[in-house]
Short mmCIF file of C-alpha atoms in Angstrom, two decimals:
data_model
loop_
_atom_site.label_atom_id
_atom_site.label_comp_id
_atom_site.label_asym_id
_atom_site.label_seq_id
_atom_site.Cartn_x
_atom_site.Cartn_y
_atom_site.Cartn_z
CA MET A 1 0.00 0.00 0.00
CA ARG A 2 1.33 3.43 -0.94
CA ILE A 3 2.11 5.62 2.09
CA ASP A 4 0.64 9.12 2.15
CA TRP A 5 3.45 11.00 3.93
CA ILE A 6 1.40 14.17 4.31
CA SER A 7 -1.22 12.17 6.16
CA LYS A 8 1.52 10.55 8.27
CA LEU A 9 2.88 13.95 9.22
CA GLN A 10 -0.61 14.99 10.32
CA HIS A 11 -0.87 11.80 12.39
CA LEU A 12 2.52 12.48 13.98
CA LEU A 13 1.52 16.01 15.00
CA GLN A 14 -1.74 14.70 16.45
CA VAL A 15 0.18 12.06 18.43
CA LEU A 16 2.61 14.62 19.81
CA GLY A 17 -0.27 16.86 20.87
CA PHE A 18 -2.02 13.89 22.48
CA CYS A 19 1.17 12.97 24.39
CA LEU A 20 1.66 16.49 25.71
CA ALA A 21 -1.97 16.51 26.86
CA ILE A 22 -1.44 13.23 28.74
CA ALA A 23 1.65 14.67 30.43
CA ALA A 24 -0.32 17.77 31.42
CA ILE A 25 -3.04 15.60 32.98
CA GLN A 26 -0.42 13.67 34.95
CA VAL A 27 1.03 16.91 36.32
CA ALA A 28 -2.47 18.14 37.14
CA PHE A 29 -2.95 15.12 39.42
CA LEU A 30 0.57 15.48 40.88
CA PRO A 31 1.20 19.25 40.96
CA ASP A 32 4.36 18.90 43.06
CA ARG A 33 6.18 17.15 40.18
CA PRO A 34 7.85 19.09 37.30
CA TYR A 35 6.40 18.89 33.78
CA GLY A 36 9.68 17.92 32.06
CA PRO A 37 10.01 14.19 32.89
CA PRO A 38 6.37 13.16 32.22
CA ALA A 39 6.36 15.17 28.98
CA THR A 40 9.62 13.52 27.84
CA TYR A 41 8.40 10.02 28.67
CA SER A 42 5.01 10.63 27.13
CA LEU A 43 6.46 12.06 23.91
CA PHE A 44 8.97 9.27 23.30
CA ILE A 45 6.67 6.42 24.32
CA GLY A 46 3.94 7.88 22.09
CA LEU A 47 6.36 8.50 19.22
CA PHE A 48 7.75 4.95 19.20
CA THR A 49 4.33 3.39 19.70
CA TRP A 50 2.84 5.42 16.85
CA ALA A 51 5.76 4.67 14.51
CA ILE A 52 5.57 0.92 15.12
CA ILE A 53 1.79 0.72 14.72
CA ASP A 54 0.92 3.36 12.11
CA LEU A 55 3.97 2.76 9.89
CA GLY A 56 4.20 -0.94 10.64
CA ARG A 57 0.64 -1.64 9.46
CA HIS A 58 1.77 -0.98 5.89
CA LEU A 59 3.99 -4.08 6.07
CA PHE A 60 0.93 -6.34 6.27
CA PRO A 61 -2.04 -6.96 3.96
CA SER A 62 -4.71 -4.47 4.98
CA ALA A 63 -8.48 -4.17 4.68
CA GLN A 64 -9.64 -1.77 1.96
CA GLU A 65 -12.21 -0.19 4.30
CA THR A 66 -9.75 0.75 7.06
CA GLY A 67 -6.21 0.36 5.74
CA TRP A 68 -5.41 -1.75 8.80
CA PRO A 69 -4.52 -5.48 9.06
CA ASN A 70 -7.50 -7.67 9.85
CA GLY A 71 -8.04 -10.01 12.79
CA LEU A 72 -5.20 -11.24 14.99
CA THR A 73 -2.54 -9.58 12.86
CA GLY A 74 -4.01 -6.16 13.57
CA LEU A 75 -4.46 -6.94 17.27
CA ALA A 76 -0.91 -8.28 17.59
CA LEU A 77 0.46 -5.19 15.84
CA VAL A 78 -1.30 -2.85 18.28
CA LEU A 79 -0.28 -4.82 21.39
CA GLY A 80 3.26 -5.31 20.14
CA GLY A 81 3.53 -1.62 19.22
CA ILE A 82 2.42 -0.58 22.70
CA VAL A 83 4.83 -2.93 24.49
CA VAL A 84 7.86 -2.18 22.31
CA GLY A 85 7.01 1.53 22.21
CA TYR A 86 6.80 1.58 25.99
CA MET A 87 10.17 -0.08 26.39
CA LEU A 88 12.01 1.99 23.79
CA GLY A 89 10.34 5.21 24.92
CA ASN A 90 11.28 4.60 28.53
CA LEU A 91 14.86 3.81 27.55
CA VAL A 92 15.36 6.98 25.51
CA ALA A 93 13.38 9.24 27.89
CA ASP A 94 15.31 7.97 30.92
CA LEU A 95 18.60 8.61 29.13
CA LEU A 96 17.57 12.17 28.21
CA CYS A 97 16.20 12.99 31.66
CA ARG A 98 19.43 11.86 33.30
CA THR A 99 21.62 13.61 30.73
CA PHE A 100 19.81 16.94 31.11
CA ASP A 101 19.07 16.49 34.83
CA LEU A 102 15.30 16.76 34.34
CA TYR A 103 14.72 14.68 37.49
CA HIS A 104 16.08 17.46 39.68
CA GLY A 105 13.51 18.39 42.33
CA THR A 106 11.20 15.49 41.49
CA PRO A 107 9.65 14.01 44.71
CA LYS A 108 10.30 10.34 45.30
CA MET A 109 7.42 7.94 44.58
CA ASP A 110 6.94 4.26 45.23
CA ARG A 111 8.54 2.50 42.23
CA ALA A 112 5.81 -0.15 41.98
CA THR A 113 3.12 2.54 41.96
CA GLU A 114 4.99 4.56 39.36
CA LEU A 115 5.46 1.48 37.13
CA ARG A 116 1.80 0.53 37.46
CA ASN A 117 0.65 4.06 36.58
CA SER A 118 2.96 4.38 33.59
CA VAL A 119 1.96 0.96 32.20
CA LEU A 120 -1.73 1.73 32.70
CA ILE A 121 -1.47 5.16 31.04
CA THR A 122 0.58 3.80 28.12
CA GLY A 123 -1.86 0.94 27.55
CA MET A 124 -4.94 3.15 27.62
CA ALA A 125 -3.36 5.85 25.48
CA GLY A 126 -2.12 3.26 22.96
CA VAL A 127 -5.53 1.65 22.59
CA VAL A 128 -7.35 4.99 22.37
CA GLY A 129 -4.85 6.37 19.84
CA SER A 130 -4.94 3.23 17.70
CA TYR A 131 -8.73 3.20 17.67
CA TYR A 132 -8.78 6.90 16.77
CA PHE A 133 -6.64 6.35 13.67
CA TYR A 134 -8.55 3.18 12.78
CA ALA A 135 -11.84 5.11 12.95
CA LEU A 136 -10.29 8.02 11.03
CA ASN A 137 -9.32 5.70 8.15
CA LYS A 138 -12.74 4.06 8.13
CA SER A 139 -14.46 7.44 8.12
CA ALA A 140 -12.32 8.56 5.17
CA TYR A 141 -13.20 5.34 3.31
CA LEU A 142 -16.93 5.89 3.91
CA GLU A 143 -16.65 9.51 2.72
CA ARG A 144 -14.96 8.31 -0.49
CA LYS A 145 -17.74 5.78 -1.03
CA MET A 146 -20.38 8.46 -0.41
CA ALA A 147 -18.67 10.75 -2.92
CA GLU A 148 -18.63 7.93 -5.50
CA ALA A 149 -22.31 7.26 -4.84
CA ARG A 150 -23.16 10.96 -5.26
CA HIS A 151 -21.16 11.05 -8.51
CA GLN A 152 -22.97 7.98 -9.86
CA ALA A 153 -26.32 9.46 -8.81
CA SER A 154 -25.47 12.69 -10.62
CA GLU A 155 -24.57 10.78 -13.79
CA SER A 156 -27.80 8.78 -13.59
CA ARG A 157 -29.78 11.97 -13.11
CA LEU A 158 -28.10 13.56 -16.13
CA LYS A 159 -28.97 10.54 -18.23
CA LEU A 160 -32.57 10.70 -17.03
CA LEU A 161 -32.83 14.38 -17.90
CA GLU A 162 -31.28 13.76 -21.31
CA THR A 163 -33.76 11.00 -22.07
CA GLN A 164 -36.49 13.58 -21.38
CA LEU A 165 -34.88 16.17 -23.65
CA GLU A 166 -34.19 13.94 -26.66
CA PRO A 167 -37.83 12.97 -27.38
CA HIS A 168 -38.90 16.57 -26.76
CA MET A 169 -36.62 17.88 -29.51
CA LEU A 170 -37.30 14.89 -31.77
CA PHE A 171 -41.08 15.24 -31.68
CA ASN A 172 -40.90 18.97 -32.42
CA THR A 173 -38.61 18.36 -35.40
CA LEU A 174 -40.78 15.54 -36.77
CA ALA A 175 -43.85 17.77 -36.53
CA ASN A 176 -42.02 20.44 -38.50
CA LEU A 177 -40.88 17.88 -41.07
CA ARG A 178 -44.43 16.57 -41.52
CA ALA A 179 -45.71 20.10 -42.24
CA LEU A 180 -42.92 20.78 -44.73
CA ILE A 181 -43.46 17.54 -46.72
CA ALA A 182 -46.86 18.79 -47.83
CA VAL A 183 -45.68 22.20 -49.10
CA ASP A 184 -42.08 21.66 -50.23
CA PRO A 185 -40.93 18.02 -50.64
CA ALA A 186 -37.44 19.00 -51.83
CA ARG A 187 -36.74 21.08 -48.76
CA ALA A 188 -38.29 18.36 -46.61
CA GLN A 189 -35.77 15.88 -48.05
CA THR A 190 -32.87 18.26 -47.29
CA MET A 191 -34.29 18.73 -43.81
CA LEU A 192 -34.46 14.97 -43.36
CA ASP A 193 -30.77 14.67 -44.32
CA HIS A 194 -29.82 17.24 -41.67
CA MET A 195 -32.01 15.45 -39.17
CA ILE A 196 -30.25 12.14 -39.83
CA ALA A 197 -26.87 13.84 -39.31
CA TYR A 198 -28.14 15.42 -36.11
CA LEU A 199 -29.49 12.15 -34.72
CA ARG A 200 -26.26 10.35 -35.58
CA ALA A 201 -24.31 12.93 -33.55
CA THR A 202 -26.88 12.69 -30.76
CA LEU A 203 -26.54 8.91 -30.60
CA SER A 204 -22.76 9.20 -30.17
CA ALA A 205 -23.12 11.84 -27.47
CA SER A 206 -25.72 9.79 -25.56
CA ARG A 207 -23.07 7.16 -24.81
CA THR A 208 -21.09 9.57 -22.64
CA GLY A 209 -21.93 11.84 -19.72
CA THR A 210 -20.18 14.81 -21.33
CA HIS A 211 -18.88 15.92 -24.68
CA THR A 212 -16.81 18.86 -25.85
CA LEU A 213 -18.19 22.33 -26.42
CA GLU A 214 -17.11 21.95 -30.04
CA GLN A 215 -19.44 18.94 -30.38
CA GLU A 216 -22.23 20.86 -28.63
CA PHE A 217 -21.88 23.70 -31.14
CA ALA A 218 -21.74 21.22 -34.05
CA ARG A 219 -25.07 19.76 -32.93
CA LEU A 220 -26.52 23.25 -32.63
CA ALA A 221 -25.35 23.97 -36.17
CA ASP A 222 -27.25 20.89 -37.41
CA TYR A 223 -30.34 21.88 -35.44
CA LEU A 224 -30.28 25.49 -36.65
CA ALA A 225 -29.81 24.25 -40.22
CA LEU A 226 -32.98 22.20 -39.76
CA MET A 227 -34.87 25.22 -38.47
CA ALA A 228 -33.48 27.49 -41.20
CA ILE A 229 -34.87 25.14 -43.87
CA ARG A 230 -38.30 25.37 -42.32
CA MET A 231 -38.32 29.11 -41.60
CA GLY A 232 -36.35 30.20 -44.68
CA PRO A 233 -34.91 33.75 -44.68
CA ARG A 234 -36.87 34.54 -41.50
CA LEU A 235 -34.17 32.79 -39.48
CA GLN A 236 -30.52 33.85 -39.42
CA TYR A 237 -28.01 32.55 -36.96
CA THR A 238 -24.40 32.92 -35.81
CA LEU A 239 -22.28 30.56 -33.76
CA GLU A 240 -19.23 32.01 -31.96
CA LEU A 241 -16.92 29.53 -30.27
CA PRO A 242 -13.30 30.54 -29.41
CA ASP A 243 -10.62 27.96 -30.18
CA THR A 244 -9.55 27.94 -26.52
CA LEU A 245 -12.95 26.62 -25.41
CA GLN A 246 -13.51 23.98 -28.07
CA ALA A 247 -12.21 21.11 -25.93
CA LEU A 248 -14.12 22.15 -22.80
CA PRO A 249 -16.32 19.26 -21.53
CA VAL A 250 -20.02 20.08 -21.03
CA PRO A 251 -23.17 17.98 -20.57
CA PRO A 252 -24.75 17.04 -23.93
CA LEU A 253 -27.75 19.15 -25.01
CA LEU A 254 -26.92 21.93 -22.54
CA LEU A 255 -27.61 24.73 -25.04
CA GLN A 256 -30.13 22.93 -27.23
CA PRO A 257 -33.21 23.77 -25.06
CA LEU A 258 -32.28 27.46 -24.95
CA VAL A 259 -31.91 27.65 -28.73
CA GLU A 260 -35.16 25.79 -29.16
CA ASN A 261 -36.93 28.21 -26.78
CA SER A 262 -35.56 31.21 -28.66
CA ILE A 263 -37.00 29.92 -31.91
CA ARG A 264 -40.25 28.63 -30.50
CA HIS A 265 -41.14 31.58 -28.25
CA GLY A 266 -39.19 34.46 -29.82
CA LEU A 267 -38.45 34.13 -33.53
CA GLU A 268 -41.08 31.77 -34.90
CA PRO A 269 -44.12 33.85 -33.78
CA LYS A 270 -42.49 37.06 -35.10
CA VAL A 271 -43.66 37.79 -38.64
CA GLU A 272 -40.35 39.12 -39.93
CA GLY A 273 -38.32 36.51 -37.98
CA GLY A 274 -34.92 37.52 -36.67
CA ARG A 275 -31.43 36.43 -35.67
CA ILE A 276 -30.15 34.09 -33.02
CA THR A 277 -26.57 34.26 -31.78
CA VAL A 278 -24.92 31.55 -29.73
CA ARG A 279 -21.55 32.42 -28.21
CA ALA A 280 -19.10 31.09 -25.65
CA GLN A 281 -16.59 33.15 -23.72
CA SER A 282 -14.41 32.88 -20.64
CA ASP A 283 -12.72 35.32 -18.26
CA GLY A 284 -10.18 32.69 -17.14
CA THR A 285 -12.12 31.43 -14.12
CA THR A 286 -15.68 31.04 -15.40
CA VAL A 287 -17.31 30.15 -18.70
CA THR A 288 -20.37 31.95 -20.03
CA LEU A 289 -22.53 30.49 -22.76
CA GLU A 290 -25.08 32.88 -24.26
CA VAL A 291 -28.08 32.39 -26.50
CA GLU A 292 -29.40 35.75 -27.68
CA ASP A 293 -32.27 36.34 -30.09
CA THR A 294 -34.06 39.31 -31.59
CA GLY A 295 -37.51 37.81 -31.14
CA LEU A 296 -40.60 38.95 -29.27
CA GLY A 297 -38.85 39.28 -25.90
CA LEU A 298 -39.62 38.14 -22.38
CA GLY A 299 -43.28 39.11 -22.63
CA ALA A 300 -43.94 36.67 -25.49
CA PRO A 301 -46.80 34.24 -24.84
CA ASP A 302 -45.94 30.62 -24.01
CA PRO A 303 -47.73 28.43 -26.59
CA ASP A 304 -47.83 25.26 -24.52
CA GLY A 305 -47.93 26.87 -21.06
CA SER A 306 -44.62 25.40 -19.97
CA ARG A 307 -40.92 26.16 -20.12
CA PHE A 308 -39.82 22.56 -20.30
CA GLY A 309 -36.35 23.16 -21.73
CA LEU A 310 -35.48 25.98 -19.34
CA ALA A 311 -36.39 23.92 -16.28
CA GLN A 312 -34.29 21.03 -17.57
CA VAL A 313 -31.25 23.27 -18.13
CA ARG A 314 -31.54 24.57 -14.55
CA GLU A 315 -31.68 21.03 -13.20
CA ARG A 316 -28.72 19.88 -15.27
CA LEU A 317 -26.62 22.85 -14.16
CA ALA A 318 -27.47 22.15 -10.52
CA THR A 319 -26.62 18.46 -10.95
CA VAL A 320 -23.24 19.02 -12.62
CA TYR A 321 -21.99 22.30 -11.13
CA GLY A 322 -24.10 22.74 -7.97
CA ALA A 323 -24.56 26.35 -6.83
CA ALA A 324 -21.65 27.42 -9.09
CA GLY A 325 -23.76 26.86 -12.23
CA THR A 326 -26.31 29.61 -12.94
CA ILE A 327 -28.67 30.62 -15.71
CA ASN A 328 -30.12 34.10 -16.24
CA LEU A 329 -32.73 35.47 -18.63
CA VAL A 330 -32.63 39.18 -19.46
CA ALA A 331 -33.81 41.41 -22.27
CA GLY A 332 -31.53 41.23 -25.32
CA HIS A 333 -29.53 44.18 -26.65
CA ALA A 334 -31.70 44.37 -29.80
CA GLY A 335 -34.96 43.30 -28.19
CA GLY A 336 -35.66 39.63 -27.72
CA VAL A 337 -34.10 37.57 -24.93
CA ARG A 338 -30.55 36.83 -23.82
CA ALA A 339 -30.09 33.61 -21.86
CA SER A 340 -26.73 33.20 -20.10
CA ILE A 341 -25.29 30.06 -18.56
CA THR A 342 -22.28 30.50 -16.26
CA PHE A 343 -20.18 27.80 -14.60
CA PRO A 344 -16.58 27.39 -13.37
CA LEU A 345 -13.92 26.86 -16.01
CA LYS A 346 -12.43 24.00 -13.97
CA THR A 347 -14.63 21.68 -11.90
#
């Protein structure tokens, strides 16, 4: 198992703090004794015990959930670490206390009582410390599993929302195609060719949770070509995608509902038609995708009494980007509506 040395350093600092706290408690119960000797013993016993147990556990096969050896191996490691840590810690601490005369002024105590107290404190502290790190590892494992579960749930939700969007767009396009067949078969055939190309791209995108912004714009180009055949010169459109954002991953069909709303609610009911502009831009930290039209504006009537696509875009943004993903509708610069989607450049 690979050792995370940053995590080990954090463990070491926690152990040292725990040892100093134990020494302080000892002095609190025996205020006539100096702080130096108990702190030295506590630090070195704790240091050796921690090193043997927390570093030694990587020498044995460990459970994935906890990172600790299972069964008797784990138990033997903890008990062995406490015993050996106690002996080595005592040896080094005694040597230091004598060398630096830290025992000076320390009242005499019955040796048997002192030995019993030190063994009892070391045993309890070793068990508590080992359980703390065991529980810490298990908690981290459960958090990772919860994060994986949330990620899988988000992907499933995106797929569900996409399955709702695909038929919505498909039925609208088929209805348009049916109307065009009766009045202009040649244009209907061209429209059908664009529709086949669009559905082929859609099928490829449906196999992944995200695709590039370049692919999203390519699908919009196919869709707008379909609409331009049906509306003729009443519909003009522009797609603006900087080269630097072409490879940016986004959920499939993120912009499609906004473009569809612009045509359905803004440009299609307007006698003279208008223009729709789709653009992407970034300020280095966030990305803004805009769909702006010159249609009837925010006060336009809603033909079917619902804003299906807009609600779906909001849900998809919340699922992928959380509170960092927003959508705003404002009046366009030349009348009409400007819809803006904003999300972090890196997620």
